[in-house]
PDB file of C-alpha atoms in Angstrom:
ATOM      1  CA  THR T  76     -20.085 -20.589   0.012  1.00 40.00           C
ATOM      2  CA  ALA T  77     -18.276 -17.760  -0.384  1.00 55.00           C
ATOM      3  CA  ILE T  78     -19.619 -14.488  -0.972  1.00 61.00           C
ATOM      4  CA  SER T  79     -18.686 -13.241  -4.758  1.00 59.00           C
ATOM      5  CA  ASP T  80     -18.771  -9.485  -5.614  1.00 59.00           C
ATOM      6  CA  PHE T  81     -19.959  -8.798  -9.299  1.00 57.00           C
ATOM      7  CA  ARG T  82     -18.961  -6.562 -12.132  1.00 60.00           C
ATOM      8  CA  TYR T  83     -20.697  -6.335 -15.467  1.00 63.00           C
ATOM      9  CA  VAL T  84     -18.121  -5.117 -18.038  1.00 65.00           C
ATOM     10  CA  GLN T  85     -18.561  -4.171 -22.427  1.00 74.00           C
ATOM     11  CA  GLY T  86     -19.206  -8.331 -23.412  1.00 73.00           C
ATOM     12  CA  GLY T  87     -18.977 -10.437 -19.828  1.00 73.00           C
ATOM     13  CA  PHE T  88     -18.646  -9.626 -16.413  1.00 61.00           C
ATOM     14  CA  LEU T  89     -15.800  -9.670 -13.421  1.00 58.00           C
ATOM     15  CA  ILE T  90     -15.759 -12.179 -10.468  1.00 62.00           C
ATOM     16  CA  GLN T  91     -14.499 -11.019  -7.386  1.00 52.00           C
ATOM     17  CA  THR T  92     -13.830 -12.161  -3.993  1.00 54.00           C
ATOM     18  CA  PRO T  93     -14.760  -9.797  -1.445  1.00 54.00           C
ATOM     19  CA  ASP T  94     -12.173  -8.139   1.007  1.00 52.00           C
ATOM     20  CA  PHE T  95     -13.255  -9.429   3.823  1.00 52.00           C
ATOM     21  CA  PHE T  96     -11.024  -9.625   6.474  1.00 56.00           C
ATOM     22  CA  THR T  97     -10.923  -8.857  10.604  1.00 56.00           C
ATOM     23  CA  GLU T  98      -7.084  -8.589  12.002  1.00 57.00           C
ATOM     24  CA  SER T  99      -6.427 -11.130  13.843  1.00 58.00           C
ATOM     25  CA  GLU T 100      -6.590 -12.647  10.791  1.00 62.00           C
ATOM     26  CA  LEU T 101      -3.829  -9.972   8.831  1.00 71.00           C
ATOM     27  CA  GLN T 102      -0.678 -11.799   9.653  1.00 82.00           C
ATOM     28  CA  PRO T 103       1.762  -9.239   7.782  1.00 88.00           C
ATOM     29  CA  ARG T 104       5.000 -10.188   6.457  1.00 94.00           C
ATOM     30  CA  THR T 105       8.873  -8.274   7.074  1.00 98.00           C
ATOM     31  CA  VAL T 106      10.248  -8.832   3.657  1.00 98.00           C
ATOM     32  CA  THR T 107      13.012  -6.140   4.399  1.00 99.00           C
ATOM     33  CA  ASN T 108      16.143  -5.970   5.947  1.00 99.00           C
ATOM     34  CA  ARG T 109      15.354  -4.082   8.394  1.00 99.00           C
ATOM     35  CA  GLN T 110      11.518  -4.650  11.325  1.00 98.00           C
ATOM     36  CA  PRO T 111       9.554  -1.741  10.985  1.00 98.00           C
ATOM     37  CA  THR T 112       9.663  -0.260  14.569  1.00 98.00           C
ATOM     38  CA  GLU T 113       7.514  -0.322  17.029  1.00 97.00           C
ATOM     39  CA  GLN T 114       5.269   2.419  16.038  1.00 98.00           C
ATOM     40  CA  GLU T 115       5.952   2.461  12.320  1.00 98.00           C
ATOM     41  CA  LEU T 116       4.253  -0.664  12.874  1.00 96.00           C
ATOM     42  CA  SER T 117       1.247   0.982  14.603  1.00 96.00           C
ATOM     43  CA  ASP T 118       0.764   3.325  11.438  1.00 98.00           C
ATOM     44  CA  LEU T 119       1.109   0.400   8.960  1.00 97.00           C
ATOM     45  CA  LEU T 120      -1.937  -1.444  10.385  1.00 95.00           C
ATOM     46  CA  PHE T 121      -3.845   1.683  10.606  1.00 96.00           C
ATOM     47  CA  ALA T 122      -2.889   3.479   6.856  1.00 97.00           C
ATOM     48  CA  TRP T 123      -3.523  -0.424   5.692  1.00 94.00           C
ATOM     49  CA  LYS T 124      -7.432  -0.552   6.937  1.00 92.00           C
ATOM     50  CA  ALA T 125      -7.431   2.989   5.993  1.00 94.00           C
ATOM     51  CA  VAL T 126      -6.271   1.798   2.454  1.00 94.00           C
ATOM     52  CA  LYS T 127      -9.381  -0.375   1.830  1.00 89.00           C
ATOM     53  CA  GLY T 128     -12.331   2.269   1.787  1.00 85.00           C
ATOM     54  CA  ILE T 129     -10.251   4.219  -1.162  1.00 89.00           C
ATOM     55  CA  LYS T 130     -10.743   3.661  -4.835  1.00 79.00           C
ATOM     56  CA  SER T 131      -8.393   1.852  -6.419  1.00 84.00           C
ATOM     57  CA  ASN T 132      -5.061   1.961  -7.356  1.00 90.00           C
ATOM     58  CA  ALA T 133      -5.727   4.462  -3.364  1.00 95.00           C
ATOM     59  CA  ILE T 134      -2.399   5.301  -1.069  1.00 98.00           C
ATOM     60  CA  VAL T 135      -1.985   6.575   1.835  1.00 98.00           C
ATOM     61  CA  ILE T 136       0.225   8.204   3.150  1.00 99.00           C
ATOM     62  CA  ALA T 137       0.860   8.250   7.540  1.00 99.00           C
ATOM     63  CA  LYS T 138       1.600   8.928  10.691  1.00 99.00           C
ATOM     64  CA  ASP T 139       1.025   8.805  13.767  1.00 98.00           C
ATOM     65  CA  LYS T 140      -2.524   7.218  12.678  1.00 97.00           C
ATOM     66  CA  THR T 141      -2.999  10.170  11.210  1.00 98.00           C
ATOM     67  CA  LEU T 142      -4.389  10.825   7.866  1.00 98.00           C
ATOM     68  CA  LEU T 143      -2.097  12.483   5.372  1.00 98.00           C
ATOM     69  CA  GLY T 144      -2.733  12.432   2.313  1.00 98.00           C
ATOM     70  CA  MET T 145      -4.104   9.716  -0.660  1.00 97.00           C
ATOM     71  CA  GLY T 146      -3.918   8.835  -3.850  1.00 97.00           C
ATOM     72  CA  ALA T 147      -6.493   7.415  -5.828  1.00 94.00           C
ATOM     73  CA  GLY T 148      -8.433   6.245  -8.950  1.00 90.00           C
ATOM     74  CA  GLN T 149      -5.123   7.346 -11.513  1.00 92.00           C
ATOM     75  CA  PRO T 150      -4.372   5.061 -13.996  1.00 90.00           C
ATOM     76  CA  SER T 151      -1.314   4.611 -12.087  1.00 92.00           C
ATOM     77  CA  ARG T 152       0.102   3.279  -8.609  1.00 93.00           C
ATOM     78  CA  VAL T 153       2.482   6.022  -9.443  1.00 96.00           C
ATOM     79  CA  VAL T 154       0.980   9.083 -10.401  1.00 97.00           C
ATOM     80  CA  SER T 155      -1.729   7.747  -6.915  1.00 97.00           C
ATOM     81  CA  VAL T 156       1.498   8.275  -4.401  1.00 98.00           C
ATOM     82  CA  GLU T 157       2.661  11.617  -6.438  1.00 98.00           C
ATOM     83  CA  LEU T 158      -0.529  13.066  -5.525  1.00 98.00           C
ATOM     84  CA  ALA T 159      -0.061  11.639  -2.086  1.00 98.00           C
ATOM     85  CA  LEU T 160       2.321  13.201  -1.288  1.00 99.00           C
ATOM     86  CA  LYS T 161       1.721  16.552  -3.075  1.00 98.00           C
ATOM     87  CA  ARG T 162      -1.121  16.405   0.141  1.00 98.00           C
ATOM     88  CA  ALA T 163       0.900  14.796   3.308  1.00 99.00           C
ATOM     89  CA  GLY T 164       4.618  18.581   2.170  1.00 98.00           C
ATOM     90  CA  GLU T 165       6.706  18.672   4.328  1.00 98.00           C
ATOM     91  CA  GLN T 166       5.218  15.168   7.178  1.00 98.00           C
ATOM     92  CA  ALA T 167       6.126  13.012   4.443  1.00 98.00           C
ATOM     93  CA  LYS T 168       9.143  12.745   6.451  1.00 98.00           C
ATOM     94  CA  GLY T 169       9.256   9.659   8.860  1.00 98.00           C
ATOM     95  CA  SER T 170       5.716   8.697   7.586  1.00 99.00           C
ATOM     96  CA  VAL T 171       3.977   5.485   6.496  1.00 99.00           C
ATOM     97  CA  LEU T 172       2.566   4.131   2.695  1.00 99.00           C
ATOM     98  CA  ALA T 173      -0.232   1.792   2.120  1.00 98.00           C
ATOM     99  CA  SER T 174      -0.941   0.447  -1.059  1.00 97.00           C
ATOM    100  CA  ASP T 175      -3.808  -1.288  -1.698  1.00 94.00           C
ATOM    101  CA  ALA T 176      -2.340  -3.756  -4.740  1.00 92.00           C
ATOM    102  CA  PHE T 177       1.444  -4.878  -5.298  1.00 94.00           C
ATOM    103  CA  PHE T 178       3.568  -2.518  -6.672  1.00 95.00           C
ATOM    104  CA  PRO T 179       4.278  -3.012 -10.411  1.00 94.00           C
ATOM    105  CA  PHE T 180       7.642  -1.291 -11.002  1.00 96.00           C
ATOM    106  CA  ALA T 181      10.294   0.128  -7.934  1.00 98.00           C
ATOM    107  CA  ASP T 182       9.044   3.662  -9.004  1.00 98.00           C
ATOM    108  CA  GLY T 183       6.382   4.040  -6.819  1.00 98.00           C
ATOM    109  CA  PRO T 184       8.377   3.268  -3.750  1.00 98.00           C
ATOM    110  CA  GLU T 185      11.828   5.194  -4.848  1.00 98.00           C
ATOM    111  CA  LEU T 186       9.621   8.033  -4.813  1.00 99.00           C
ATOM    112  CA  ALA T 187       7.948   7.743  -1.224  1.00 99.00           C
ATOM    113  CA  ILE T 188      11.823   7.063  -0.073  1.00 99.00           C
ATOM    114  CA  SER T 189      12.614  10.244  -1.238  1.00 99.00           C
ATOM    115  CA  HIS T 190       9.892  12.283   0.446  1.00 99.00           C
ATOM    116  CA  GLY T 191      10.957  10.384   3.609  1.00 99.00           C
ATOM    117  CA  VAL T 192       8.423   7.809   3.911  1.00 99.00           C
ATOM    118  CA  THR T 193       9.958   4.941   6.236  1.00 99.00           C
ATOM    119  CA  ALA T 194       7.846   2.272   5.768  1.00 99.00           C
ATOM    120  CA  ILE T 195       5.518   0.649   3.222  1.00 99.00           C
ATOM    121  CA  ILE T 196       3.130  -1.931   3.006  1.00 98.00           C
ATOM    122  CA  GLN T 197       1.393  -3.709   0.631  1.00 97.00           C
ATOM    123  CA  PRO T 198      -0.108  -6.904  -1.007  1.00 94.00           C
ATOM    124  CA  GLY T 199       2.632  -8.411  -2.867  1.00 96.00           C
ATOM    125  CA  GLY T 200       2.462 -10.363  -5.630  1.00 93.00           C
ATOM    126  CA  SER T 201       4.193  -8.358  -8.173  1.00 94.00           C
ATOM    127  CA  VAL T 202       7.275 -10.214 -11.041  1.00 96.00           C
ATOM    128  CA  ARG T 203       8.723  -6.951  -9.695  1.00 96.00           C
ATOM    129  CA  ASP T 204       8.506  -7.614  -6.094  1.00 97.00           C
ATOM    130  CA  LYS T 205      12.477  -8.429  -5.596  1.00 98.00           C
ATOM    131  CA  GLU T 206      13.701  -5.117  -6.860  1.00 98.00           C
ATOM    132  CA  VAL T 207      10.548  -2.730  -5.095  1.00 98.00           C
ATOM    133  CA  ILE T 208      12.695  -5.006  -1.969  1.00 99.00           C
ATOM    134  CA  ASP T 209      15.860  -4.160  -2.565  1.00 98.00           C
ATOM    135  CA  VAL T 210      15.703  -0.847  -2.882  1.00 98.00           C
ATOM    136  CA  ALA T 211      13.777  -0.533   0.251  1.00 99.00           C
ATOM    137  CA  ASN T 212      16.688  -2.027   1.614  1.00 99.00           C
ATOM    138  CA  LYS T 213      18.341   0.589  -0.738  1.00 99.00           C
ATOM    139  CA  HIS T 214      17.502   3.323   1.372  1.00 99.00           C
ATOM    140  CA  SER T 215      16.923   0.951   5.252  1.00 99.00           C
ATOM    141  CA  VAL T 216      13.388   1.751   4.673  1.00 99.00           C
ATOM    142  CA  ALA T 217      11.226  -1.552   6.275  1.00 99.00           C
ATOM    143  CA  MET T 218       8.958  -3.350   3.758  1.00 99.00           C
ATOM    144  CA  VAL T 219       5.513  -5.346   4.827  1.00 98.00           C
ATOM    145  CA  PHE T 220       3.607  -7.362   3.107  1.00 97.00           C
ATOM    146  CA  THR T 221       0.003  -8.392   3.576  1.00 93.00           C
ATOM    147  CA  GLY T 222      -1.010 -11.082   0.850  1.00 87.00           C
ATOM    148  CA  ILE T 223      -4.139  -9.327   1.032  1.00 76.00           C
ATOM    149  CA  ARG T 224      -4.663  -6.979  -1.679  1.00 58.00           C
ATOM    150  CA  HIS T 225      -7.193  -3.417  -0.965  1.00 56.00           C
ATOM    151  CA  PHE T 226      -7.289  -2.779  -5.018  1.00 49.00           C
ATOM    152  CA  ARG T 227     -10.896  -3.811  -6.948  1.00 48.00           C
ATOM    153  CA  HIS T 228     -11.377  -4.135 -10.382  1.00 41.00           C
TER     154      HIS T 228
END
């Protein structure tokens, strides 16, 4: 029997499977034309671990295994991207981005790319994944899907 997380809400409760995974279980797959470089992949995996511990709708900007900016707890993912980029400042150029859940629209990745993000890791699974991937391909940005979401309700 799998362990579950329970959240009580008005009129009921939510049951979620906890986010337990080991690095060896993670099977990231590149979904864009450009593969991440070795350095980008290393930073993507670092950022993926970091974003797990942050409040939902979390975004992490990282480079050289250093967290440069984060945004979390916002009503929209693009606002979390804005906060993370603001904190990273000029250091966002050449950085990577991790998102705890899929991007429901291409606006978050577009904003990150406009600030110099070169690779993105996210779970995937949106009905608009193709639009998000197309934006990354248009700008030669590597995008990796994990198939595992960190987002919690």
